[in-house]
Amino acid sequence: MTLSASDYEFMQSLVCDRSAIVLEANKEYLVEARLIPVAKREGFETLADMIAALRKGAPALVTKCIEAMTTNETSFFRDSSPFEAMKSTIIPDLMKAREASRTINIWSAACSSGQEVYSLGMLLRESFPGLLTWNVQFLATDLAQGMVDRTAKGSFSQLEVNRGLPALLLVKYFNKVGPDWQIKDELRAKVTARQMNLAQEWRDVPMMDVVFLRNVLIYFSVETRRQILGRVKRVLKPDGTLFLGSAETTLNIDDSWERITINGVSCYRVRDANPAKMAA
Ligand SMILES: C[S@@+](CC[C@H](N)C(=O)[O-])C[C@H]1O[C@@H](n2cnc3c(N)ncnc32)[C@H](O)[C@@H]1O
């Protein structure tokens, strides 16, 4: 089951069209590794047969293949420092700035299976009991419907909770259901999970106080990164904060962002925005 040059080119352009993910030259092995299992599951004899079906359209199959091409690596409290910055500075500052509205909106864009958004939920619940009477909402979005469904469900395997989740938080915020761990409803109810392609038109994204857009821009072209950063600016309050992944930056892509460092971690604010206007 090896991929011909023309099938690889077709997959490169299909994946880019549907997800903005750029498959560089020489990534044939990745396409094979991700799509051969799909081809088998779907009853095709060869990967080439499945790609022939993709060429004819087959929307449900296209969706399955695009989802299979996404990389969903994540973990609880991944790269801990953004969460520490939220605890030490971002949330305390927001609690002062939003005293009047008592509303905070946080977005985990490209949420994968939900560990990031529930880490944020636990952090706020654990460290800021004063927020219990506030309206705190979390939006979690991903291209892959399978990931959105997992986030909405909030159920994690033993292996997943072993990655980054302190035992104290596990027993406090999860119930054991069969072999898995189910996030408690009090946290799950705060999360709206929905499918959204960051590279297409954004609909119904409320104004955000904090955006976690981590470990997804790396898959896109510079032009797509620039477009997405431009859209984030439109949904981020002027004193709002953007977190990117540790290998990602706005530098040399969109210089209207100012990089600020909190306890050693970089985050970003819109340069020259006027936070005074946005208090409350
Ligand atoms: C590596 S995970 C990052 C998860 C989490 N943000 C973290 O840092 O742990 C990347 C996620 O981006 C999603 N993704 C890829 N392309 C996307 C797109 N065009 N729009 C929205 N999400 C996308 C994938 O489905 C995947 O779940």
Short mmCIF file of N, CA and C in Angstrom, two decimals, residues 5 74 120 240:
data_model
loop_
_atom_site.label_atom_id
_atom_site.label_comp_id
_atom_site.label_asym_id
_atom_site.label_seq_id
_atom_site.Cartn_x
_atom_site.Cartn_y
_atom_site.Cartn_z
N ALA A 5 2.90 9.45 -6.47
CA ALA A 5 3.16 10.89 -6.39
C ALA A 5 1.86 11.67 -6.60
N THR A 74 -2.22 15.97 23.23
CA THR A 74 -2.51 16.96 24.27
C THR A 74 -2.35 16.29 25.62
N LEU A 120 -8.06 24.33 32.57
CA LEU A 120 -8.38 25.72 32.91
C LEU A 120 -9.56 25.78 33.88
N GLY A 240 -7.32 41.64 26.63
CA GLY A 240 -7.33 40.17 26.67
C GLY A 240 -5.96 39.60 26.33
#
